[in-house]
Every structure is written in structure tokens, then in C-alpha cells.
Amino acid sequence: MKVLVIGNGAREHALCRSLSLDPDVSALHCAPGNAGIAEVAELHPVDALDGEAVAVLAQRLGVDLVVVGPEAPLVAGVADAVREVGIPVFGPSGEAAQLEGSKAFAKEVMAAAEVPTARSYVCTNPEEVAEALDAFGAPYVVKDDGLAAGKGVVVTSDIEAATAHANACERVVIEEFLDGPEVSLFAITDGDTVLPLQPAQDFKRALDGDEGPNTGGMGAYSPLPWADPKLVDEVLETVLQPTVDEMRRRGTPFSGLLYAGLAITSRGVRVIEFNARFGDPETQVVLNRLKTPLAGVLLAAASGNLEDLPPLRWSEDAAVTVVVASHNYPATPRTGDPITGLDEVAEQDVPHAYVLHAGTRRDGDAVVSAGGRVLSVTASGKDLTEARERAYRAVGRIRLDGSQHRTDIAAKAASEA
């Protein structure tokens, strides 16, 4: 099987790494990719948002499957352009990707499917914003309706900060605060059958103890030793399957990766948000634990044959990912700094720990930073404690001037396991 992956982050590196280990994959391509992905796939300089260019590339390469990684190309309809030329693609249509592209649309679908979620108001002017904030009270949850690369949500007890964020958005969703721990649960679907993966937890805020601002994600771990063993079955029954059924009923079937961000509240499971693609950095730990070869699973979803797939096989080991971010992230990050120590990790830590590239590029012989989140250091171990030790040992070998990372990823879960 020849596979083309679209995107250039650590999520795409994780996908490419898994696909490169799949004996059924004979050729692996990525567009545009990054310095790390170049080690396992052939890179192509194509604009990921240009559906026509992606479709032309897929045809030229003669691939059997296209995997669209990030949300922006999905919302832009890149999967539609590839489907139109008759190539199977893993990823929803532009219309179905509105589950992530518009939080207001997602709320509408959840209401129709009777999916449990936070009460909310959609606001388009300062008067509606003031009323909604007053109705819910602090802490205030304010979400930009559109795509914001994981940084469009403000949770604050400061009414002025909440109001300012809301009024800076064209359309905003203001909702009740959901208490309790958060869980990320991915499901692969062909529009009918829904196949949940193993749950993970990510750390959205910069700085230890969740002291910093929201980011795209600073680390993750799986499994969740504290979660109810029946959680996945419950979410499949009350959230994932009803949502996929409702999308099909509307004539906009959703195939690809449906990501449910969940809060385990005192009143039960509630959906915080949907995403239309693999989450970053949770993908890094979930794929680390998946033993079933990946290409056949993604092709089955793209071809509508998921129900014929045997049950997925999972490693009993734990996995932890620690994100190394550049100076000043999540504000305007500094880029162009050389990264060293990657060879040391490759020599001393693989296979228990390895580095997935996010914001990197080659500059001659050097690898330099090229974004806010630069690397995802991923490790496995017999339990979370061992996986953490291995991940942080590898992080310690990496040198990037001014870089930052959290030191408490999975610490609480490991201590309680």
C-alpha cells in the first residue's frame, strides 16, 4: 500500500512513524512534512490547504490512501478534492468537518443527537455576550466559534478578560463551566461503524500545575488508571455512535477520526468539544500503544469496511509524551534556534523513548526550531512511572535555547496508580 499523509506536525510524525512500521506499507509520502518526518517518509512541498494540489500529488504518486492530519485542510475541503479523483481518504468532508470548524454547529448536532454537553449560548454582539456571562457566572468559558489552533478558548474568573475575548470573536459560544477531570477519546469511523481507541489525557496549559495560558497541548499520557473501565463503552453508546448517526441522518456522513473532548463531571460524562481529526499530543501516546498495524485500519474507514475489521490489539504498557516548546510559546514563539541532542536520544533511548518532530526544519546539516511546539518526546514503560522516567531522561538530552516543557506530565496519575 502506498500512503500519503498531509500535515507537518508531531501528530503527522506519529502517524508516519506508525505507518512506516506497518509491513503492508510499501511507500510513504508526506506533504509538506518536517525534519523528523523526512527520516521515515518522502517529503513533497505542497500547500496542505490546496485540495486540488493535494489531489494532483496523490494521483501522480499513485497512492492507495491519503491521510489528512490537521483540522484546517479538513475544514477547507481537502478530503473532498481527493475523493473526487477516486482515491480513498481518511478524513471527513469539509461539511462534516464543521463539527470542529464551528462550535455552534457542533452544539446543534449534539442537541439533535441528545448527546450530553454543557448548556451554552451562541452570541454575536456585546449585549448577548454580557447576558450570557451574567447567566452562567464565574468561572467563565468563552469559545471562539471557528478554528483557533487549540487556542480559541478562555476559561477565567475575570469578567473583563472573558468579555474582551468574547468581543474579539465574530461569533462566540459561551457555556457553563464543567467540573472534573478531562479525557480525550478518539474513534475511527466510516460513517456507520464506530471504533473507539484507548482514552488519553492531555495537558492544555503551559507551566506546571496548569498555571500558564492555554496552548495546543503540552503533554499527554495513556492509559488512565483512574478512569472507570466502562467509560469507553458508555461514551460509544451516549456520544460517539449517536453523533455519527445524526451526521449520517443529515446527509453529511462523518468518516475519519471523531475526537470527543470529555469532562467527567459530578453529574456524569459531558462533551466539551468535538474535533474532526487526531488530537495532538494525545495521538503520540495512543499510537504508541496500538499494536494493530495502522494502515489497514485507516483504509477500512476510508473504504466503508470498518465492520469487517477484527478487534484492535493494544499494548499493556503505558505511554507518556512531553512537549518541548520554544521560547515565549504560546505567545509569538522564537524560531530558528538550533536543536541538539537528537542523535543522543536515538542512540541511547530508542526504542523505549523517541522524538517526534512538530515545529522543526532543516538548515543545512542542522535541525532548527520552526514553530511554537517543537518536539514531542514519547516513551513507553510497564507503567506510567517508568514511561515518565524514560520520557524525561530523553528530554534531558535535548538542547534548545530558551525552550520550555512541563515537568509534571502524568505525575499525579502515576503517583495514584
Short mmCIF file of C-alpha atoms in Angstrom, two decimals:
data_model
loop_
_atom_site.label_atom_id
_atom_site.label_comp_id
_atom_site.label_asym_id
_atom_site.label_seq_id
_atom_site.Cartn_x
_atom_site.Cartn_y
_atom_site.Cartn_z
CA MET A 1 0.00 0.00 0.00
CA LYS A 2 1.27 3.50 -0.88
CA VAL A 3 0.20 6.18 1.61
CA LEU A 4 0.31 9.99 1.55
CA VAL A 5 -0.01 11.88 4.86
CA ILE A 6 -0.94 15.59 4.81
CA GLY A 7 0.45 17.90 7.51
CA ASN A 8 3.68 18.90 9.22
CA GLY A 9 3.30 18.46 12.99
CA ALA A 10 4.11 15.90 15.67
CA ARG A 11 0.70 14.28 15.10
CA GLU A 12 1.68 13.66 11.47
CA HIS A 13 5.11 12.40 12.55
CA ALA A 14 3.36 9.95 14.91
CA LEU A 15 1.09 8.80 12.07
CA CYS A 16 4.05 8.45 9.68
CA ARG A 17 6.09 6.57 12.28
CA SER A 18 3.28 4.04 12.81
CA LEU A 19 2.68 3.71 9.07
CA SER A 20 6.41 3.23 8.43
CA LEU A 21 6.38 0.26 10.84
CA ASP A 22 3.39 -1.32 9.05
CA PRO A 23 4.55 -4.23 6.82
CA ASP A 24 1.70 -3.51 4.39
CA VAL A 25 3.01 -0.01 3.59
CA SER A 26 5.38 -0.17 0.60
CA ALA A 27 5.84 3.59 0.11
CA LEU A 28 5.21 6.50 2.48
CA HIS A 29 4.91 10.15 1.44
CA CYS A 30 4.16 13.31 3.43
CA ALA A 31 3.27 16.85 2.35
CA PRO A 32 4.75 19.15 3.47
CA GLY A 33 6.24 17.23 6.45
CA ASN A 34 9.12 18.33 8.70
CA ALA A 35 12.74 17.46 9.50
CA GLY A 36 11.78 14.39 11.56
CA ILE A 37 9.18 13.03 9.15
CA ALA A 38 11.84 13.19 6.41
CA GLU A 39 13.56 10.26 8.13
CA VAL A 40 10.61 7.91 7.51
CA ALA A 41 8.75 9.39 4.51
CA GLU A 42 9.46 11.16 1.23
CA LEU A 43 8.51 14.84 1.56
CA HIS A 44 6.67 16.96 -1.03
CA PRO A 45 6.39 20.78 -0.88
CA VAL A 46 2.62 21.09 -1.34
CA ASP A 47 0.29 23.59 0.37
CA ALA A 48 -1.78 21.40 2.74
CA LEU A 49 -4.78 23.74 2.31
CA ASP A 50 -4.85 23.41 -1.50
CA GLY A 51 -7.18 20.48 -2.17
CA GLU A 52 -6.54 20.45 -5.90
CA ALA A 53 -2.76 20.37 -5.43
CA VAL A 54 -3.04 17.56 -2.87
CA ALA A 55 -5.29 15.55 -5.22
CA VAL A 56 -2.86 16.06 -8.13
CA LEU A 57 0.06 14.93 -5.95
CA ALA A 58 -1.86 11.84 -4.77
CA GLN A 59 -2.62 10.91 -8.38
CA ARG A 60 0.97 11.50 -9.51
CA LEU A 61 2.33 9.31 -6.70
CA GLY A 62 -0.28 6.61 -7.37
CA VAL A 63 -1.16 6.30 -3.68
CA ASP A 64 -3.81 3.94 -2.33
CA LEU A 65 -4.70 6.10 0.68
CA VAL A 66 -4.46 9.76 1.71
CA VAL A 67 -4.49 10.61 5.44
CA VAL A 68 -5.31 14.25 6.24
CA GLY A 69 -3.81 15.17 9.62
CA PRO A 70 -4.71 18.77 10.63
CA GLU A 71 -8.11 20.39 11.00
CA ALA A 72 -7.62 23.39 8.68
CA PRO A 73 -7.24 21.29 5.48
CA LEU A 74 -10.25 19.19 6.50
CA VAL A 75 -12.46 22.26 7.03
CA ALA A 76 -11.12 23.63 3.72
CA GLY A 77 -12.42 20.50 1.93
CA VAL A 78 -9.11 18.86 1.04
CA ALA A 79 -10.59 15.38 1.65
CA ASP A 80 -13.41 16.18 -0.82
CA ALA A 81 -10.90 17.09 -3.55
CA VAL A 82 -9.06 13.78 -3.06
CA ARG A 83 -12.31 11.76 -3.03
CA GLU A 84 -13.37 13.41 -6.29
CA VAL A 85 -10.38 11.87 -8.08
CA GLY A 86 -11.31 8.42 -6.73
CA ILE A 87 -8.61 7.93 -4.09
CA PRO A 88 -9.65 6.68 -0.63
CA VAL A 89 -9.04 9.34 2.00
CA PHE A 90 -9.04 9.16 5.80
CA GLY A 91 -10.73 12.35 6.95
CA PRO A 92 -14.21 13.88 6.86
CA SER A 93 -15.67 16.07 4.13
CA GLY A 94 -15.47 19.84 4.55
CA GLU A 95 -19.14 19.87 5.50
CA ALA A 96 -18.77 17.11 8.11
CA ALA A 97 -15.59 18.74 9.49
CA GLN A 98 -17.81 21.63 10.66
CA LEU A 99 -18.18 19.51 13.81
CA GLU A 100 -14.81 21.08 14.63
CA GLY A 101 -14.96 24.12 12.34
CA SER A 102 -17.97 25.60 14.15
CA LYS A 103 -18.64 25.08 17.85
CA ALA A 104 -22.19 26.38 17.33
CA PHE A 105 -22.80 23.70 14.67
CA ALA A 106 -21.39 21.04 17.00
CA LYS A 107 -23.80 22.15 19.74
CA GLU A 108 -26.70 21.91 17.29
CA VAL A 109 -25.72 18.35 16.31
CA MET A 110 -25.31 17.34 19.96
CA ALA A 111 -28.76 18.70 20.80
CA ALA A 112 -30.34 16.76 17.93
CA ALA A 113 -28.46 13.55 18.90
CA GLU A 114 -29.23 14.03 22.63
CA VAL A 115 -25.52 13.99 23.46
CA PRO A 116 -24.76 15.25 27.00
CA THR A 117 -22.86 18.57 26.90
CA ALA A 118 -22.63 21.91 28.68
CA ARG A 119 -25.52 24.37 28.41
CA SER A 120 -24.49 27.22 26.12
CA TYR A 121 -25.41 30.41 24.29
CA VAL A 122 -24.22 31.49 20.83
CA CYS A 123 -23.50 35.25 20.86
CA THR A 124 -22.81 37.69 18.04
CA ASN A 125 -22.85 41.09 19.80
CA PRO A 126 -21.72 42.68 23.11
CA GLU A 127 -25.26 42.70 24.57
CA GLU A 128 -25.69 38.94 24.05
CA VAL A 129 -22.20 38.36 25.47
CA ALA A 130 -22.97 40.33 28.63
CA GLU A 131 -26.26 38.46 29.13
CA ALA A 132 -24.67 35.03 28.67
CA LEU A 133 -21.75 35.73 31.01
CA ASP A 134 -24.17 37.00 33.62
CA ALA A 135 -26.43 33.95 33.22
CA PHE A 136 -23.63 31.43 33.88
CA GLY A 137 -21.39 33.35 36.27
CA ALA A 138 -17.75 32.53 37.03
CA PRO A 139 -15.68 30.66 36.04
CA TYR A 140 -16.48 31.86 32.52
CA VAL A 141 -15.99 29.56 29.50
CA VAL A 142 -15.68 31.54 26.24
CA LYS A 143 -15.03 29.77 22.92
CA ASP A 144 -14.34 31.29 19.53
CA ASP A 145 -16.85 29.64 17.18
CA GLY A 146 -14.25 28.98 14.48
CA LEU A 147 -10.89 27.22 14.24
CA ALA A 148 -8.24 28.70 16.53
CA ALA A 149 -5.50 26.03 16.61
CA GLY A 150 -6.44 24.96 20.14
CA LYS A 151 -6.06 28.50 21.48
CA GLY A 152 -9.56 29.92 20.97
CA VAL A 153 -10.89 29.02 24.42
CA VAL A 154 -10.62 31.18 27.52
CA VAL A 155 -11.58 29.83 30.95
CA THR A 156 -11.32 32.58 33.56
CA SER A 157 -12.93 34.07 36.65
CA ASP A 158 -12.02 37.56 35.36
CA ILE A 159 -15.16 39.08 33.81
CA GLU A 160 -13.12 41.68 31.90
CA ALA A 161 -10.86 39.03 30.31
CA ALA A 162 -13.90 36.90 29.40
CA THR A 163 -15.69 39.89 27.87
CA ALA A 164 -12.62 41.01 25.92
CA HIS A 165 -12.09 37.55 24.40
CA ALA A 166 -15.77 37.21 23.53
CA ASN A 167 -15.98 40.61 21.86
CA ALA A 168 -12.81 39.92 19.83
CA CYS A 169 -14.58 36.96 18.16
CA GLU A 170 -17.09 37.35 15.33
CA ARG A 171 -19.28 34.65 16.81
CA VAL A 172 -18.70 33.12 20.21
CA VAL A 173 -20.07 30.22 22.27
CA ILE A 174 -20.39 30.93 25.99
CA GLU A 175 -21.15 27.93 28.15
CA GLU A 176 -21.41 26.64 31.69
CA PHE A 177 -18.18 25.51 33.35
CA LEU A 178 -17.79 21.72 33.58
CA ASP A 179 -16.05 20.40 36.68
CA GLY A 180 -13.99 17.22 36.88
CA PRO A 181 -11.05 15.66 35.03
CA GLU A 182 -10.87 15.77 31.23
CA VAL A 183 -10.46 12.80 28.90
CA SER A 184 -9.70 12.64 25.18
CA LEU A 185 -11.33 9.74 23.38
CA PHE A 186 -10.70 9.14 19.68
CA ALA A 187 -12.92 7.00 17.49
CA ILE A 188 -12.29 5.84 13.94
CA THR A 189 -15.47 5.72 11.86
CA ASP A 190 -16.56 5.05 8.29
CA GLY A 191 -19.84 6.93 8.78
CA ASP A 192 -21.68 3.86 10.16
CA THR A 193 -19.43 1.73 12.34
CA VAL A 194 -17.62 3.48 15.20
CA LEU A 195 -14.37 2.02 16.56
CA PRO A 196 -13.17 3.74 19.76
CA LEU A 197 -9.47 3.85 20.57
CA GLN A 198 -7.90 3.90 24.05
CA PRO A 199 -8.54 7.07 26.10
CA ALA A 200 -5.81 9.57 26.90
CA GLN A 201 -5.45 12.74 28.94
CA ASP A 202 -3.67 15.84 27.69
CA PHE A 203 -2.33 18.92 29.47
CA LYS A 204 -3.61 22.04 27.75
CA ARG A 205 -1.95 24.77 29.79
CA ALA A 206 1.64 25.95 29.74
CA LEU A 207 3.60 25.68 33.02
CA ASP A 208 3.42 23.10 35.79
CA GLY A 209 0.23 22.85 37.82
CA ASP A 210 -1.82 24.35 34.95
CA GLU A 211 -0.53 27.79 35.92
CA GLY A 212 0.01 29.10 32.38
CA PRO A 213 -2.22 30.10 29.44
CA ASN A 214 -4.00 27.66 27.12
CA THR A 215 -1.84 26.03 24.46
CA GLY A 216 -2.27 23.43 21.74
CA GLY A 217 -1.20 20.84 24.37
CA MET A 218 1.97 20.34 26.42
CA GLY A 219 1.89 16.58 27.01
CA ALA A 220 -0.30 13.51 27.34
CA TYR A 221 -0.48 10.00 28.75
CA SER A 222 -2.38 6.74 28.30
CA PRO A 223 -3.91 4.60 29.79
CA LEU A 224 -5.89 6.37 32.52
CA PRO A 225 -5.60 4.20 35.65
CA TRP A 226 -8.21 6.33 37.46
CA ALA A 227 -10.91 6.09 34.77
CA ASP A 228 -13.96 3.84 35.03
CA PRO A 229 -13.32 0.64 32.99
CA LYS A 230 -16.78 1.10 31.43
CA LEU A 231 -16.01 4.67 30.26
CA VAL A 232 -15.24 3.81 26.62
CA ASP A 233 -18.41 1.71 26.21
CA GLU A 234 -20.52 4.44 27.82
CA VAL A 235 -19.09 7.18 25.58
CA LEU A 236 -19.54 5.00 22.49
CA GLU A 237 -23.20 4.49 23.38
CA THR A 238 -24.10 8.03 24.53
CA VAL A 239 -21.78 10.26 22.49
CA LEU A 240 -19.90 8.76 19.56
CA GLN A 241 -22.47 6.50 17.88
CA PRO A 242 -25.37 8.99 18.28
CA THR A 243 -23.24 11.76 16.75
CA VAL A 244 -22.16 9.65 13.77
CA ASP A 245 -25.79 8.51 13.28
CA GLU A 246 -27.04 12.13 13.40
CA MET A 247 -24.45 13.29 10.86
CA ARG A 248 -25.50 10.48 8.50
CA ARG A 249 -29.18 11.37 9.02
CA ARG A 250 -28.40 14.94 7.96
CA GLY A 251 -26.88 13.74 4.69
CA THR A 252 -23.36 14.73 5.76
CA PRO A 253 -21.88 11.40 6.89
CA PHE A 254 -18.75 11.72 9.03
CA SER A 255 -15.89 9.36 8.21
CA GLY A 256 -12.39 9.62 9.60
CA LEU A 257 -11.40 10.43 13.19
CA LEU A 258 -14.02 11.76 15.59
CA TYR A 259 -12.37 13.13 18.72
CA ALA A 260 -14.52 13.71 21.79
CA GLY A 261 -13.07 16.01 24.45
CA LEU A 262 -14.89 14.95 27.63
CA ALA A 263 -15.32 16.18 31.18
CA ILE A 264 -16.04 13.54 33.81
CA THR A 265 -18.31 15.73 35.95
CA SER A 266 -20.14 15.08 39.20
CA ARG A 267 -23.28 14.68 37.04
CA GLY A 268 -21.72 12.24 34.57
CA VAL A 269 -19.81 12.45 31.27
CA ARG A 270 -20.24 15.70 29.29
CA VAL A 271 -18.78 16.62 25.89
CA ILE A 272 -16.57 19.72 26.00
CA GLU A 273 -15.91 19.74 22.26
CA PHE A 274 -15.57 17.64 19.13
CA ASN A 275 -12.57 17.61 16.82
CA ALA A 276 -12.55 16.14 13.33
CA ARG A 277 -9.01 14.70 13.44
CA PHE A 278 -6.42 13.03 15.64
CA GLY A 279 -5.54 15.25 18.62
CA ASP A 280 -2.02 16.49 19.27
CA PRO A 281 -0.33 15.42 21.63
CA GLU A 282 -2.71 12.55 22.51
CA THR A 283 -2.10 10.80 19.17
CA GLN A 284 1.54 10.35 20.16
CA VAL A 285 0.64 8.19 23.18
CA VAL A 286 -2.39 6.41 21.69
CA LEU A 287 -0.49 5.24 18.59
CA ASN A 288 2.45 4.23 20.78
CA ARG A 289 0.14 1.69 22.45
CA LEU A 290 -1.68 0.47 19.30
CA LYS A 291 -0.35 -2.94 18.22
CA THR A 292 -2.70 -3.46 15.25
CA PRO A 293 -0.97 -2.21 12.04
CA LEU A 294 -2.38 1.26 11.29
CA ALA A 295 -2.71 1.41 7.50
CA GLY A 296 -5.38 -1.30 7.24
CA VAL A 297 -7.49 0.36 9.94
CA LEU A 298 -7.40 3.78 8.23
CA LEU A 299 -8.10 2.24 4.80
CA ALA A 300 -11.08 0.30 6.20
CA ALA A 301 -12.55 3.57 7.49
CA ALA A 302 -11.87 5.34 4.19
CA SER A 303 -13.44 2.47 2.22
CA GLY A 304 -16.50 1.89 4.42
CA ASN A 305 -15.39 -1.56 5.63
CA LEU A 306 -14.78 -1.00 9.35
CA GLU A 307 -17.31 -3.59 10.49
CA ASP A 308 -15.20 -6.33 8.86
CA LEU A 309 -12.11 -5.39 10.89
CA PRO A 310 -11.05 -7.71 13.74
CA PRO A 311 -10.84 -6.08 17.21
CA LEU A 312 -7.90 -3.73 17.73
CA ARG A 313 -4.93 -5.03 19.72
CA TRP A 314 -3.32 -2.83 22.39
CA SER A 315 -0.11 -2.92 24.39
CA GLU A 316 -0.49 -3.24 28.16
CA ASP A 317 2.34 -0.72 28.54
CA ALA A 318 1.82 2.93 29.45
CA ALA A 319 2.92 5.83 27.25
CA VAL A 320 3.83 9.43 28.10
CA THR A 321 4.55 12.37 25.78
CA VAL A 322 6.30 15.57 26.89
CA VAL A 323 6.16 18.56 24.53
CA VAL A 324 9.27 20.73 24.23
CA ALA A 325 8.14 24.24 23.22
CA SER A 326 10.09 27.24 22.04
CA HIS A 327 10.83 30.44 23.95
CA ASN A 328 7.73 32.60 24.53
CA TYR A 329 5.17 29.96 23.42
CA PRO A 330 2.11 30.20 23.33
CA ALA A 331 2.64 33.90 22.52
CA THR A 332 4.76 34.65 19.42
CA PRO A 333 7.43 31.93 19.62
CA ARG A 334 11.08 32.44 18.80
CA THR A 335 12.21 30.26 15.87
CA GLY A 336 15.44 29.43 14.09
CA ASP A 337 17.27 28.12 17.18
CA PRO A 338 19.44 25.01 16.64
CA ILE A 339 18.31 21.76 18.30
CA THR A 340 20.98 19.34 19.53
CA GLY A 341 20.87 16.05 21.41
CA LEU A 342 18.55 14.27 18.97
CA ASP A 343 21.32 11.82 17.98
CA GLU A 344 21.95 11.01 21.66
CA VAL A 345 18.28 10.10 22.14
CA ALA A 346 18.37 7.94 19.01
CA GLU A 347 21.49 6.14 20.25
CA GLN A 348 20.62 5.74 23.94
CA ASP A 349 16.84 5.79 24.39
CA VAL A 350 15.25 4.14 21.35
CA PRO A 351 13.06 2.02 21.30
CA HIS A 352 11.70 2.91 24.76
CA ALA A 353 11.76 6.65 24.03
CA TYR A 354 11.89 8.58 20.77
CA VAL A 355 11.44 12.11 19.46
CA LEU A 356 8.57 13.19 17.21
CA HIS A 357 9.11 16.49 15.41
CA ALA A 358 6.49 19.25 15.36
CA GLY A 359 7.89 22.71 14.57
CA THR A 360 11.27 21.85 13.01
CA ARG A 361 13.08 22.36 9.72
CA ARG A 362 16.49 21.54 8.26
CA ASP A 363 19.01 24.36 7.95
CA GLY A 364 21.97 22.80 6.17
CA ASP A 365 23.14 19.98 8.43
CA ALA A 366 21.35 21.39 11.48
CA VAL A 367 17.78 20.90 12.70
CA VAL A 368 16.31 24.22 13.92
CA SER A 369 13.07 25.27 15.61
CA ALA A 370 10.30 26.43 13.27
CA GLY A 371 7.22 26.79 15.48
CA GLY A 372 5.80 27.03 18.97
CA ARG A 373 5.63 23.36 19.87
CA VAL A 374 8.92 22.00 18.59
CA LEU A 375 9.21 18.34 19.68
CA SER A 376 7.11 15.62 21.33
CA VAL A 377 9.30 13.25 23.34
CA THR A 378 7.35 9.98 23.66
CA ALA A 379 8.19 7.00 25.84
CA SER A 380 6.63 3.72 26.94
CA GLY A 381 7.11 1.66 30.07
CA LYS A 382 5.49 -1.10 32.11
CA ASP A 383 3.58 1.64 33.99
CA LEU A 384 3.24 5.43 33.95
CA THR A 385 6.13 5.87 36.40
CA GLU A 386 8.59 4.05 34.11
CA ALA A 387 7.22 5.77 30.98
CA ARG A 388 7.62 9.17 32.69
CA GLU A 389 11.19 8.41 33.75
CA ARG A 390 12.13 7.38 30.21
CA ALA A 391 10.44 10.40 28.63
CA TYR A 392 12.10 12.93 30.92
CA ARG A 393 15.51 11.22 30.62
CA ALA A 394 15.27 11.74 26.85
CA VAL A 395 14.02 15.32 27.26
CA GLY A 396 17.12 15.97 29.38
CA ARG A 397 19.39 15.13 26.44
CA ILE A 398 17.80 17.74 24.14
CA ARG A 399 19.20 21.25 23.98
CA LEU A 400 17.20 24.13 22.52
CA ASP A 401 17.99 27.63 23.75
CA GLY A 402 15.13 29.17 25.76
CA SER A 403 12.95 26.05 25.42
CA GLN A 404 10.31 25.13 27.97
CA HIS A 405 8.45 21.97 28.98
CA ARG A 406 6.21 20.88 31.82
CA THR A 407 7.80 18.64 34.44
CA ASP A 408 4.52 17.24 35.81
CA ILE A 409 3.05 15.35 32.82
CA ALA A 410 1.25 12.22 34.20
CA ALA A 411 2.83 12.79 37.65
CA LYS A 412 -0.45 12.73 39.58
CA ALA A 413 -1.81 9.68 37.69
CA ALA A 414 1.50 7.81 38.18
CA SER A 415 1.54 8.51 41.92
CA GLU A 416 -2.05 7.28 42.33
CA ALA A 417 -1.78 4.23 40.06
#
